[in-house]
């Protein structure tokens, strides 16, 4: 007996688990077995939800949309280093989906959505490549929707309900996200990252703010000025402009999370 139900959500095949370890882990296994572009895995609860660098992602039962989306481009068309672009595309699509419920979230560079300066959503991307081209990518998205209390070790976490009072059911949000992602993904394939970044800029919680970027070899403090065409963040420091690339960095406001 499989431990999931198969549903159709906005024309997409959805593997829906009551409880699983991580929807990214499940969808990666399906991808290796040849699953098609556009399938998703979603769970009401994840027991080993993951963030970037194997950090933990709290995924309590029924309180959020915990899901992953499979991207499988035509072979040899998308260079593998472009996989991180999909985090930006997903963030834009999720902001649009929330807006359909009259919830206005901001996008915190590179991979968070925030409301009132608190993190309500995190996104990560895992991929497989062959000879420099993307074979598949799995974008994993976690959105805190319901519930108003978080453990003390997550002082910057919040939910859509806690910040706005709006209650959205997880599968309803995913069903709204999918058509936005289909459009934003097609746009990205056809036009590259530039337009995605242009659409993100007005929603950005980062641009114009004083930030500190924690890099493996130190910190950079300054004003977040703009995005470079490859998605890097340009920061105005005392010593001139500095580009911070998507990767193992965290960027925080000097006074708080954003
Ligand atoms: C992320 O990583 O923000 C990406 C999170 C992706 C989660 C989704 S859920 C569906 C799919 N399946 C998975 O297993 N994962 C994906 P990062 O930027 O590394 O942030 C992780 C940090 O966020 C943690 O170290 C905590 O500080 C914080 N955190 C953990 N759970 C949180 C939550 N529910 N809400 C807000 N912050 C949280």
PDB file of C-alpha atoms and ligand atoms in Angstrom:
ATOM      1  CA  UNK A   1       0.000   0.000   0.000  1.00  0.00           C
ATOM      2  CA  UNK A   2       1.495   3.351  -0.923  1.00  0.00           C
ATOM      3  CA  UNK A   3       1.666   5.862   1.921  1.00  0.00           C
ATOM      4  CA  UNK A   4       0.272   8.678  -0.231  1.00  0.00           C
ATOM      5  CA  UNK A   5      -2.865   9.651  -2.130  1.00  0.00           C
ATOM      6  CA  UNK A   6      -2.598  10.846  -5.706  1.00  0.00           C
ATOM      7  CA  UNK A   7      -4.675  13.950  -6.372  1.00  0.00           C
ATOM      8  CA  UNK A   8      -4.936  16.384  -9.220  1.00  0.00           C
ATOM      9  CA  UNK A   9      -4.229  19.979  -8.186  1.00  0.00           C
ATOM     10  CA  UNK A  10      -4.594  22.690 -10.835  1.00  0.00           C
ATOM     11  CA  UNK A  11      -3.787  20.133 -13.547  1.00  0.00           C
ATOM     12  CA  UNK A  12      -0.725  18.783 -11.699  1.00  0.00           C
ATOM     13  CA  UNK A  13      -0.191  15.289 -10.351  1.00  0.00           C
ATOM     14  CA  UNK A  14       0.125  15.594  -6.569  1.00  0.00           C
ATOM     15  CA  UNK A  15       1.459  12.882  -4.232  1.00  0.00           C
ATOM     16  CA  UNK A  16      -0.114  13.828  -0.913  1.00  0.00           C
ATOM     17  CA  UNK A  17       1.244  12.263   2.285  1.00  0.00           C
ATOM     18  CA  UNK A  18      -0.356  12.481   5.723  1.00  0.00           C
ATOM     19  CA  UNK A  19       3.105  12.180   7.259  1.00  0.00           C
ATOM     20  CA  UNK A  20       6.449  11.795   5.558  1.00  0.00           C
ATOM     21  CA  UNK A  21      10.089  12.540   6.291  1.00  0.00           C
ATOM     22  CA  UNK A  22      10.564  15.322   3.726  1.00  0.00           C
ATOM     23  CA  UNK A  23       8.659  16.074   0.545  1.00  0.00           C
ATOM     24  CA  UNK A  24      11.967  16.971  -1.109  1.00  0.00           C
ATOM     25  CA  UNK A  25      13.343  13.530  -0.277  1.00  0.00           C
ATOM     26  CA  UNK A  26      10.172  11.855  -1.612  1.00  0.00           C
ATOM     27  CA  UNK A  27      10.065  13.870  -4.836  1.00  0.00           C
ATOM     28  CA  UNK A  28      13.781  13.394  -5.491  1.00  0.00           C
ATOM     29  CA  UNK A  29      13.227   9.615  -5.306  1.00  0.00           C
ATOM     30  CA  UNK A  30      10.311   9.940  -7.746  1.00  0.00           C
ATOM     31  CA  UNK A  31      12.449  12.142 -10.035  1.00  0.00           C
ATOM     32  CA  UNK A  32      15.183   9.494 -10.130  1.00  0.00           C
ATOM     33  CA  UNK A  33      12.487   7.001 -11.213  1.00  0.00           C
ATOM     34  CA  UNK A  34      11.520   9.237 -14.137  1.00  0.00           C
ATOM     35  CA  UNK A  35       8.613  11.263 -12.729  1.00  0.00           C
ATOM     36  CA  UNK A  36       7.488  13.988 -15.151  1.00  0.00           C
ATOM     37  CA  UNK A  37       7.846  17.733 -14.993  1.00  0.00           C
ATOM     38  CA  UNK A  38       5.216  19.463 -12.876  1.00  0.00           C
ATOM     39  CA  UNK A  39       4.476  16.708 -10.354  1.00  0.00           C
ATOM     40  CA  UNK A  40       4.430  17.721  -6.738  1.00  0.00           C
ATOM     41  CA  UNK A  41       4.758  16.039  -3.355  1.00  0.00           C
ATOM     42  CA  UNK A  42       2.944  17.564  -0.401  1.00  0.00           C
ATOM     43  CA  UNK A  43       2.590  16.484   3.224  1.00  0.00           C
ATOM     44  CA  UNK A  44       0.413  17.515   6.136  1.00  0.00           C
ATOM     45  CA  UNK A  45       3.374  16.785   8.399  1.00  0.00           C
ATOM     46  CA  UNK A  46       7.107  16.310   7.825  1.00  0.00           C
ATOM     47  CA  UNK A  47       9.183  14.495  10.412  1.00  0.00           C
ATOM     48  CA  UNK A  48      12.548  15.510   8.871  1.00  0.00           C
ATOM     49  CA  UNK A  49      11.740  18.738   7.046  1.00  0.00           C
ATOM     50  CA  UNK A  50      14.983  20.293   5.842  1.00  0.00           C
ATOM     51  CA  UNK A  51      16.247  23.769   5.061  1.00  0.00           C
ATOM     52  CA  UNK A  52      19.402  24.669   3.192  1.00  0.00           C
ATOM     53  CA  UNK A  53      22.666  23.090   4.438  1.00  0.00           C
ATOM     54  CA  UNK A  54      20.618  20.364   6.146  1.00  0.00           C
ATOM     55  CA  UNK A  55      19.168  22.806   8.650  1.00  0.00           C
ATOM     56  CA  UNK A  56      15.898  21.666  10.241  1.00  0.00           C
ATOM     57  CA  UNK A  57      12.549  22.934   8.976  1.00  0.00           C
ATOM     58  CA  UNK A  58       9.720  22.783  11.519  1.00  0.00           C
ATOM     59  CA  UNK A  59       6.694  21.265   9.715  1.00  0.00           C
ATOM     60  CA  UNK A  60       3.932  20.679  12.251  1.00  0.00           C
ATOM     61  CA  UNK A  61       0.861  18.670  11.305  1.00  0.00           C
ATOM     62  CA  UNK A  62      -1.746  20.638   9.351  1.00  0.00           C
ATOM     63  CA  UNK A  63      -0.183  24.027  10.157  1.00  0.00           C
ATOM     64  CA  UNK A  64       1.475  24.778   6.833  1.00  0.00           C
ATOM     65  CA  UNK A  65       1.948  24.032   3.159  1.00  0.00           C
ATOM     66  CA  UNK A  66       4.938  21.688   3.040  1.00  0.00           C
ATOM     67  CA  UNK A  67       5.515  20.725  -0.575  1.00  0.00           C
ATOM     68  CA  UNK A  68       7.976  20.234  -3.405  1.00  0.00           C
ATOM     69  CA  UNK A  69       7.701  20.833  -7.137  1.00  0.00           C
ATOM     70  CA  UNK A  70       9.537  18.850  -9.825  1.00  0.00           C
ATOM     71  CA  UNK A  71      11.151  20.778 -12.660  1.00  0.00           C
ATOM     72  CA  UNK A  72      12.449  18.718 -15.549  1.00  0.00           C
ATOM     73  CA  UNK A  73      13.589  20.918 -18.426  1.00  0.00           C
ATOM     74  CA  UNK A  74      14.196  19.610 -21.962  1.00  0.00           C
ATOM     75  CA  UNK A  75      17.576  17.787 -21.900  1.00  0.00           C
ATOM     76  CA  UNK A  76      20.685  19.943 -22.401  1.00  0.00           C
ATOM     77  CA  UNK A  77      18.838  23.253 -22.326  1.00  0.00           C
ATOM     78  CA  UNK A  78      19.332  24.721 -18.843  1.00  0.00           C
ATOM     79  CA  UNK A  79      22.894  25.047 -17.458  1.00  0.00           C
ATOM     80  CA  UNK A  80      23.057  23.494 -13.998  1.00  0.00           C
ATOM     81  CA  UNK A  81      24.311  26.709 -12.360  1.00  0.00           C
ATOM     82  CA  UNK A  82      20.928  28.242 -13.176  1.00  0.00           C
ATOM     83  CA  UNK A  83      19.168  25.933 -10.687  1.00  0.00           C
ATOM     84  CA  UNK A  84      19.344  28.574  -7.956  1.00  0.00           C
ATOM     85  CA  UNK A  85      17.272  30.902 -10.201  1.00  0.00           C
ATOM     86  CA  UNK A  86      14.345  28.596  -9.437  1.00  0.00           C
ATOM     87  CA  UNK A  87      14.372  29.776  -5.824  1.00  0.00           C
ATOM     88  CA  UNK A  88      13.694  33.322  -7.047  1.00  0.00           C
ATOM     89  CA  UNK A  89      10.990  32.150  -9.471  1.00  0.00           C
ATOM     90  CA  UNK A  90       9.320  30.123  -6.680  1.00  0.00           C
ATOM     91  CA  UNK A  91       9.453  33.040  -4.244  1.00  0.00           C
ATOM     92  CA  UNK A  92       7.761  35.310  -6.783  1.00  0.00           C
ATOM     93  CA  UNK A  93       5.054  32.739  -7.551  1.00  0.00           C
ATOM     94  CA  UNK A  94       4.388  32.149  -3.849  1.00  0.00           C
ATOM     95  CA  UNK A  95       4.089  35.893  -3.187  1.00  0.00           C
ATOM     96  CA  UNK A  96       1.571  36.069  -6.036  1.00  0.00           C
ATOM     97  CA  UNK A  97      -0.382  33.068  -4.687  1.00  0.00           C
ATOM     98  CA  UNK A  98      -0.598  34.614  -1.203  1.00  0.00           C
ATOM     99  CA  UNK A  99      -1.708  37.883  -2.751  1.00  0.00           C
ATOM    100  CA  UNK A 100      -4.666  36.012  -4.295  1.00  0.00           C
ATOM    101  CA  UNK A 101      -5.793  35.525  -0.677  1.00  0.00           C
ATOM    102  CA  UNK A 102      -5.184  39.236   0.056  1.00  0.00           C
ATOM    103  CA  UNK A 103      -2.022  38.377   1.974  1.00  0.00           C
ATOM    104  CA  UNK A 104       0.843  40.668   0.988  1.00  0.00           C
ATOM    105  CA  UNK A 105       4.198  39.052   1.761  1.00  0.00           C
ATOM    106  CA  UNK A 106       7.613  40.493   1.008  1.00  0.00           C
ATOM    107  CA  UNK A 107      10.514  38.575  -0.482  1.00  0.00           C
ATOM    108  CA  UNK A 108      13.662  38.539   1.621  1.00  0.00           C
ATOM    109  CA  UNK A 109      16.706  37.836  -0.537  1.00  0.00           C
ATOM    110  CA  UNK A 110      17.428  35.123  -1.418  1.00  0.00           C
ATOM    111  CA  UNK A 111      14.929  32.511  -0.268  1.00  0.00           C
ATOM    112  CA  UNK A 112      12.419  33.698   2.324  1.00  0.00           C
ATOM    113  CA  UNK A 113       9.000  35.287   2.373  1.00  0.00           C
ATOM    114  CA  UNK A 114       8.302  37.544   5.313  1.00  0.00           C
ATOM    115  CA  UNK A 115       5.334  39.404   6.758  1.00  0.00           C
ATOM    116  CA  UNK A 116       5.944  42.173   9.290  1.00  0.00           C
ATOM    117  CA  UNK A 117       9.644  41.305   9.178  1.00  0.00           C
ATOM    118  CA  UNK A 118       9.050  37.687  10.251  1.00  0.00           C
ATOM    119  CA  UNK A 119       9.730  34.538   8.242  1.00  0.00           C
ATOM    120  CA  UNK A 120       6.578  32.804   7.078  1.00  0.00           C
ATOM    121  CA  UNK A 121       8.104  30.842   4.187  1.00  0.00           C
ATOM    122  CA  UNK A 122      11.412  29.262   3.224  1.00  0.00           C
ATOM    123  CA  UNK A 123      12.431  27.845  -0.136  1.00  0.00           C
ATOM    124  CA  UNK A 124      15.277  25.619  -1.229  1.00  0.00           C
ATOM    125  CA  UNK A 125      16.256  23.848  -4.400  1.00  0.00           C
ATOM    126  CA  UNK A 126      18.010  20.534  -4.953  1.00  0.00           C
ATOM    127  CA  UNK A 127      19.009  19.232  -8.360  1.00  0.00           C
ATOM    128  CA  UNK A 128      20.673  16.610 -10.500  1.00  0.00           C
ATOM    129  CA  UNK A 129      22.813  17.488 -13.484  1.00  0.00           C
ATOM    130  CA  UNK A 130      24.499  15.772 -16.383  1.00  0.00           C
ATOM    131  CA  UNK A 131      27.476  17.253 -18.229  1.00  0.00           C
ATOM    132  CA  UNK A 132      26.757  20.737 -16.971  1.00  0.00           C
ATOM    133  CA  UNK A 133      23.030  20.728 -17.721  1.00  0.00           C
ATOM    134  CA  UNK A 134      20.102  20.431 -15.340  1.00  0.00           C
ATOM    135  CA  UNK A 135      18.440  17.008 -15.458  1.00  0.00           C
ATOM    136  CA  UNK A 136      15.857  17.864 -12.826  1.00  0.00           C
ATOM    137  CA  UNK A 137      15.387  20.183  -9.906  1.00  0.00           C
ATOM    138  CA  UNK A 138      13.147  19.889  -6.883  1.00  0.00           C
ATOM    139  CA  UNK A 139      12.020  23.193  -5.391  1.00  0.00           C
ATOM    140  CA  UNK A 140      10.959  22.678  -1.758  1.00  0.00           C
ATOM    141  CA  UNK A 141       8.649  25.253  -0.238  1.00  0.00           C
ATOM    142  CA  UNK A 142       7.431  25.530   3.327  1.00  0.00           C
ATOM    143  CA  UNK A 143       4.799  28.127   4.270  1.00  0.00           C
ATOM    144  CA  UNK A 144       3.616  28.566   7.861  1.00  0.00           C
ATOM    145  CA  UNK A 145      -0.109  29.123   7.465  1.00  0.00           C
ATOM    146  CA  UNK A 146      -1.879  28.433  10.740  1.00  0.00           C
ATOM    147  CA  UNK A 147      -1.129  28.569  14.451  1.00  0.00           C
ATOM    148  CA  UNK A 148       0.293  31.483  16.368  1.00  0.00           C
ATOM    149  CA  UNK A 149       3.048  30.090  18.586  1.00  0.00           C
ATOM    150  CA  UNK A 150       6.556  28.990  17.647  1.00  0.00           C
ATOM    151  CA  UNK A 151       9.296  27.421  19.748  1.00  0.00           C
ATOM    152  CA  UNK A 152      11.722  29.859  21.436  1.00  0.00           C
ATOM    153  CA  UNK A 153      14.578  28.794  19.151  1.00  0.00           C
ATOM    154  CA  UNK A 154      12.664  30.294  16.176  1.00  0.00           C
ATOM    155  CA  UNK A 155      12.237  33.910  17.282  1.00  0.00           C
ATOM    156  CA  UNK A 156      11.865  35.167  13.680  1.00  0.00           C
ATOM    157  CA  UNK A 157       9.214  32.632  12.646  1.00  0.00           C
ATOM    158  CA  UNK A 158       5.575  33.541  12.136  1.00  0.00           C
ATOM    159  CA  UNK A 159       2.552  32.274  10.251  1.00  0.00           C
ATOM    160  CA  UNK A 160       0.158  33.915   7.831  1.00  0.00           C
ATOM    161  CA  UNK A 161      -2.528  33.588  10.499  1.00  0.00           C
ATOM    162  CA  UNK A 162      -0.399  35.090  13.265  1.00  0.00           C
ATOM    163  CA  UNK A 163       0.556  38.118  11.144  1.00  0.00           C
ATOM    164  CA  UNK A 164      -2.683  38.761   9.238  1.00  0.00           C
ATOM    165  CA  UNK A 165      -5.491  36.721  10.809  1.00  0.00           C
ATOM    166  CA  UNK A 166      -6.138  35.103   7.415  1.00  0.00           C
ATOM    167  CA  UNK A 167      -6.574  31.311   7.522  1.00  0.00           C
ATOM    168  CA  UNK A 168      -5.596  29.460   4.339  1.00  0.00           C
ATOM    169  CA  UNK A 169      -5.805  25.683   3.961  1.00  0.00           C
ATOM    170  CA  UNK A 170      -2.520  24.158   2.743  1.00  0.00           C
ATOM    171  CA  UNK A 171      -3.854  22.485  -0.421  1.00  0.00           C
ATOM    172  CA  UNK A 172      -5.776  25.650  -1.375  1.00  0.00           C
ATOM    173  CA  UNK A 173      -2.549  27.644  -1.311  1.00  0.00           C
ATOM    174  CA  UNK A 174      -0.676  25.013  -3.326  1.00  0.00           C
ATOM    175  CA  UNK A 175      -3.484  24.941  -5.905  1.00  0.00           C
ATOM    176  CA  UNK A 176      -3.113  28.738  -6.329  1.00  0.00           C
ATOM    177  CA  UNK A 177       0.688  28.561  -6.446  1.00  0.00           C
ATOM    178  CA  UNK A 178       0.855  26.043  -9.291  1.00  0.00           C
ATOM    179  CA  UNK A 179      -0.600  28.164 -12.134  1.00  0.00           C
ATOM    180  CA  UNK A 180       1.528  31.129 -11.034  1.00  0.00           C
ATOM    181  CA  UNK A 181       4.618  28.961 -11.063  1.00  0.00           C
ATOM    182  CA  UNK A 182       3.748  27.538 -14.482  1.00  0.00           C
ATOM    183  CA  UNK A 183       3.621  31.097 -15.883  1.00  0.00           C
ATOM    184  CA  UNK A 184       6.635  32.427 -14.017  1.00  0.00           C
ATOM    185  CA  UNK A 185       8.689  29.352 -14.954  1.00  0.00           C
ATOM    186  CA  UNK A 186       7.787  29.659 -18.646  1.00  0.00           C
ATOM    187  CA  UNK A 187       8.673  33.331 -18.529  1.00  0.00           C
ATOM    188  CA  UNK A 188      12.036  32.523 -16.925  1.00  0.00           C
ATOM    189  CA  UNK A 189      12.784  29.842 -19.538  1.00  0.00           C
ATOM    190  CA  UNK A 190      11.972  32.248 -22.363  1.00  0.00           C
ATOM    191  CA  UNK A 191      13.389  35.486 -20.991  1.00  0.00           C
ATOM    192  CA  UNK A 192      15.945  34.560 -18.322  1.00  0.00           C
ATOM    193  CA  UNK A 193      16.163  35.870 -14.767  1.00  0.00           C
ATOM    194  CA  UNK A 194      16.038  39.605 -15.519  1.00  0.00           C
ATOM    195  CA  UNK A 195      12.261  39.923 -15.655  1.00  0.00           C
ATOM    196  CA  UNK A 196      11.817  37.707 -12.573  1.00  0.00           C
ATOM    197  CA  UNK A 197      14.127  40.008 -10.629  1.00  0.00           C
ATOM    198  CA  UNK A 198      12.311  43.077 -11.937  1.00  0.00           C
ATOM    199  CA  UNK A 199       9.059  41.622 -10.615  1.00  0.00           C
ATOM    200  CA  UNK A 200      10.650  40.750  -7.267  1.00  0.00           C
ATOM    201  CA  UNK A 201      12.191  44.210  -6.696  1.00  0.00           C
ATOM    202  CA  UNK A 202       8.951  45.986  -5.677  1.00  0.00           C
ATOM    203  CA  UNK A 203       8.160  43.106  -3.305  1.00  0.00           C
ATOM    204  CA  UNK A 204      11.647  43.014  -1.800  1.00  0.00           C
ATOM    205  CA  UNK A 205      12.119  43.236   1.966  1.00  0.00           C
ATOM    206  CA  UNK A 206      15.864  43.563   1.367  1.00  0.00           C
ATOM    207  CA  UNK A 207      16.483  46.341  -1.179  1.00  0.00           C
ATOM    208  CA  UNK A 208      17.028  49.754   0.351  1.00  0.00           C
ATOM    209  CA  UNK A 209      17.736  48.346   3.817  1.00  0.00           C
ATOM    210  CA  UNK A 210      20.896  48.173   5.855  1.00  0.00           C
ATOM    211  CA  UNK A 211      21.953  44.525   5.901  1.00  0.00           C
ATOM    212  CA  UNK A 212      24.739  42.345   7.111  1.00  0.00           C
ATOM    213  CA  UNK A 213      25.811  39.412   4.914  1.00  0.00           C
ATOM    214  CA  UNK A 214      27.433  36.561   6.813  1.00  0.00           C
ATOM    215  CA  UNK A 215      29.933  34.965   4.445  1.00  0.00           C
ATOM    216  CA  UNK A 216      32.127  31.939   5.178  1.00  0.00           C
ATOM    217  CA  UNK A 217      35.121  34.282   5.555  1.00  0.00           C
ATOM    218  CA  UNK A 218      33.563  37.226   7.367  1.00  0.00           C
ATOM    219  CA  UNK A 219      30.803  39.805   7.274  1.00  0.00           C
ATOM    220  CA  UNK A 220      29.812  42.595   4.921  1.00  0.00           C
ATOM    221  CA  UNK A 221      27.627  45.433   6.173  1.00  0.00           C
ATOM    222  CA  UNK A 222      25.983  48.068   4.019  1.00  0.00           C
ATOM    223  CA  UNK A 223      22.876  49.112   2.144  1.00  0.00           C
ATOM    224  CA  UNK A 224      21.304  46.540  -0.207  1.00  0.00           C
ATOM    225  CA  UNK A 225      21.230  48.463  -3.496  1.00  0.00           C
ATOM    226  CA  UNK A 226      19.998  46.227  -6.298  1.00  0.00           C
ATOM    227  CA  UNK A 227      20.106  42.751  -7.813  1.00  0.00           C
ATOM    228  CA  UNK A 228      22.770  41.817 -10.364  1.00  0.00           C
ATOM    229  CA  UNK A 229      21.452  40.105 -13.511  1.00  0.00           C
ATOM    230  CA  UNK A 230      22.464  36.677 -12.112  1.00  0.00           C
ATOM    231  CA  UNK A 231      20.519  37.272  -8.871  1.00  0.00           C
ATOM    232  CA  UNK A 232      23.498  38.334  -6.721  1.00  0.00           C
ATOM    233  CA  UNK A 233      22.776  41.093  -4.199  1.00  0.00           C
ATOM    234  CA  UNK A 234      24.784  44.304  -4.618  1.00  0.00           C
ATOM    235  CA  UNK A 235      25.594  45.925  -1.275  1.00  0.00           C
ATOM    236  CA  UNK A 236      26.954  49.451  -0.893  1.00  0.00           C
ATOM    237  CA  UNK A 237      29.680  49.218   1.744  1.00  0.00           C
ATOM    238  CA  UNK A 238      32.067  51.854   3.092  1.00  0.00           C
ATOM    239  CA  UNK A 239      34.633  50.492   0.643  1.00  0.00           C
ATOM    240  CA  UNK A 240      32.430  50.494  -2.459  1.00  0.00           C
ATOM    241  CA  UNK A 241      29.956  48.076  -3.977  1.00  0.00           C
ATOM    242  CA  UNK A 242      30.152  44.379  -3.141  1.00  0.00           C
ATOM    243  CA  UNK A 243      28.262  41.515  -4.795  1.00  0.00           C
ATOM    244  CA  UNK A 244      26.982  38.684  -2.604  1.00  0.00           C
ATOM    245  CA  UNK A 245      26.051  35.565  -4.569  1.00  0.00           C
ATOM    246  CA  UNK A 246      23.320  33.093  -3.682  1.00  0.00           C
ATOM    247  CA  UNK A 247      24.997  30.309  -1.753  1.00  0.00           C
ATOM    248  CA  UNK A 248      26.117  29.821   1.774  1.00  0.00           C
ATOM    249  CA  UNK A 249      25.316  33.289   2.992  1.00  0.00           C
ATOM    250  CA  UNK A 250      22.644  34.670   5.205  1.00  0.00           C
ATOM    251  CA  UNK A 251      21.614  38.273   4.897  1.00  0.00           C
ATOM    252  CA  UNK A 252      19.912  39.937   7.829  1.00  0.00           C
ATOM    253  CA  UNK A 253      18.809  43.428   8.646  1.00  0.00           C
ATOM    254  CA  UNK A 254      21.158  45.044  11.124  1.00  0.00           C
ATOM    255  CA  UNK A 255      18.225  45.663  13.495  1.00  0.00           C
ATOM    256  CA  UNK A 256      16.269  42.438  12.964  1.00  0.00           C
ATOM    257  CA  UNK A 257      15.541  39.592  10.595  1.00  0.00           C
ATOM    258  CA  UNK A 258      14.838  41.717   7.481  1.00  0.00           C
TER     259      UNK A 258
HETATM  260  C1  LIG B   1      14.823  27.373   4.200  1.00  0.00           C
HETATM  261  O1  LIG B   1      16.087  27.040   4.566  1.00  0.00           O
HETATM  262  O2  LIG B   1      14.221  28.347   4.574  1.00  0.00           O
HETATM  263  C2  LIG B   1      14.183  26.361   3.251  1.00  0.00           C
HETATM  264  C3  LIG B   1      13.047  25.630   3.892  1.00  0.00           C
HETATM  265  C4  LIG B   1      12.370  24.683   2.924  1.00  0.00           C
HETATM  266  C5  LIG B   1      11.320  23.827   3.601  1.00  0.00           C
HETATM  267  C6  LIG B   1      10.542  23.006   2.619  1.00  0.00           C
HETATM  268  S1  LIG B   1       9.141  22.280   3.329  1.00  0.00           S
HETATM  269  C7  LIG B   1       8.888  21.289   1.930  1.00  0.00           C
HETATM  270  C8  LIG B   1      10.257  20.833   1.483  1.00  0.00           C
HETATM  271  N1  LIG B   1      10.661  19.617   2.155  1.00  0.00           N
HETATM  272  C9  LIG B   1      11.729  19.820   2.955  1.00  0.00           C
HETATM  273  O3  LIG B   1      12.278  18.952   3.651  1.00  0.00           O
HETATM  274  N2  LIG B   1      12.110  21.103   2.867  1.00  0.00           N
HETATM  275  C10 LIG B   1      11.294  21.860   1.952  1.00  0.00           C
HETATM  276  P1  LIG B   1      17.068  28.000   5.388  1.00  0.00           P
HETATM  277  O4  LIG B   1      17.194  29.323   4.697  1.00  0.00           O
HETATM  278  O5  LIG B   1      18.303  27.204   5.566  1.00  0.00           O
HETATM  279  O6  LIG B   1      16.339  28.263   6.750  1.00  0.00           O
HETATM  280  C11 LIG B   1      16.299  27.274   7.737  1.00  0.00           C
HETATM  281  C12 LIG B   1      16.158  27.991   9.067  1.00  0.00           C
HETATM  282  O7  LIG B   1      14.833  28.536   9.192  1.00  0.00           O
HETATM  283  C13 LIG B   1      16.317  27.062  10.249  1.00  0.00           C
HETATM  284  O8  LIG B   1      17.658  26.928  10.613  1.00  0.00           O
HETATM  285  C14 LIG B   1      15.501  27.782  11.329  1.00  0.00           C
HETATM  286  O9  LIG B   1      16.258  28.833  11.920  1.00  0.00           O
HETATM  287  C15 LIG B   1      14.399  28.448  10.537  1.00  0.00           C
HETATM  288  N3  LIG B   1      13.156  27.652  10.544  1.00  0.00           N
HETATM  289  C16 LIG B   1      12.969  26.321  10.684  1.00  0.00           C
HETATM  290  N4  LIG B   1      11.685  25.974  10.570  1.00  0.00           N
HETATM  291  C17 LIG B   1      11.009  27.135  10.370  1.00  0.00           C
HETATM  292  C18 LIG B   1       9.648  27.444  10.161  1.00  0.00           C
HETATM  293  N5  LIG B   1       8.689  26.517  10.129  1.00  0.00           N
HETATM  294  N6  LIG B   1       9.317  28.755   9.992  1.00  0.00           N
HETATM  295  C19 LIG B   1      10.248  29.730  10.007  1.00  0.00           C
HETATM  296  N7  LIG B   1      11.565  29.491  10.188  1.00  0.00           N
HETATM  297  C20 LIG B   1      11.940  28.206  10.363  1.00  0.00           C
END
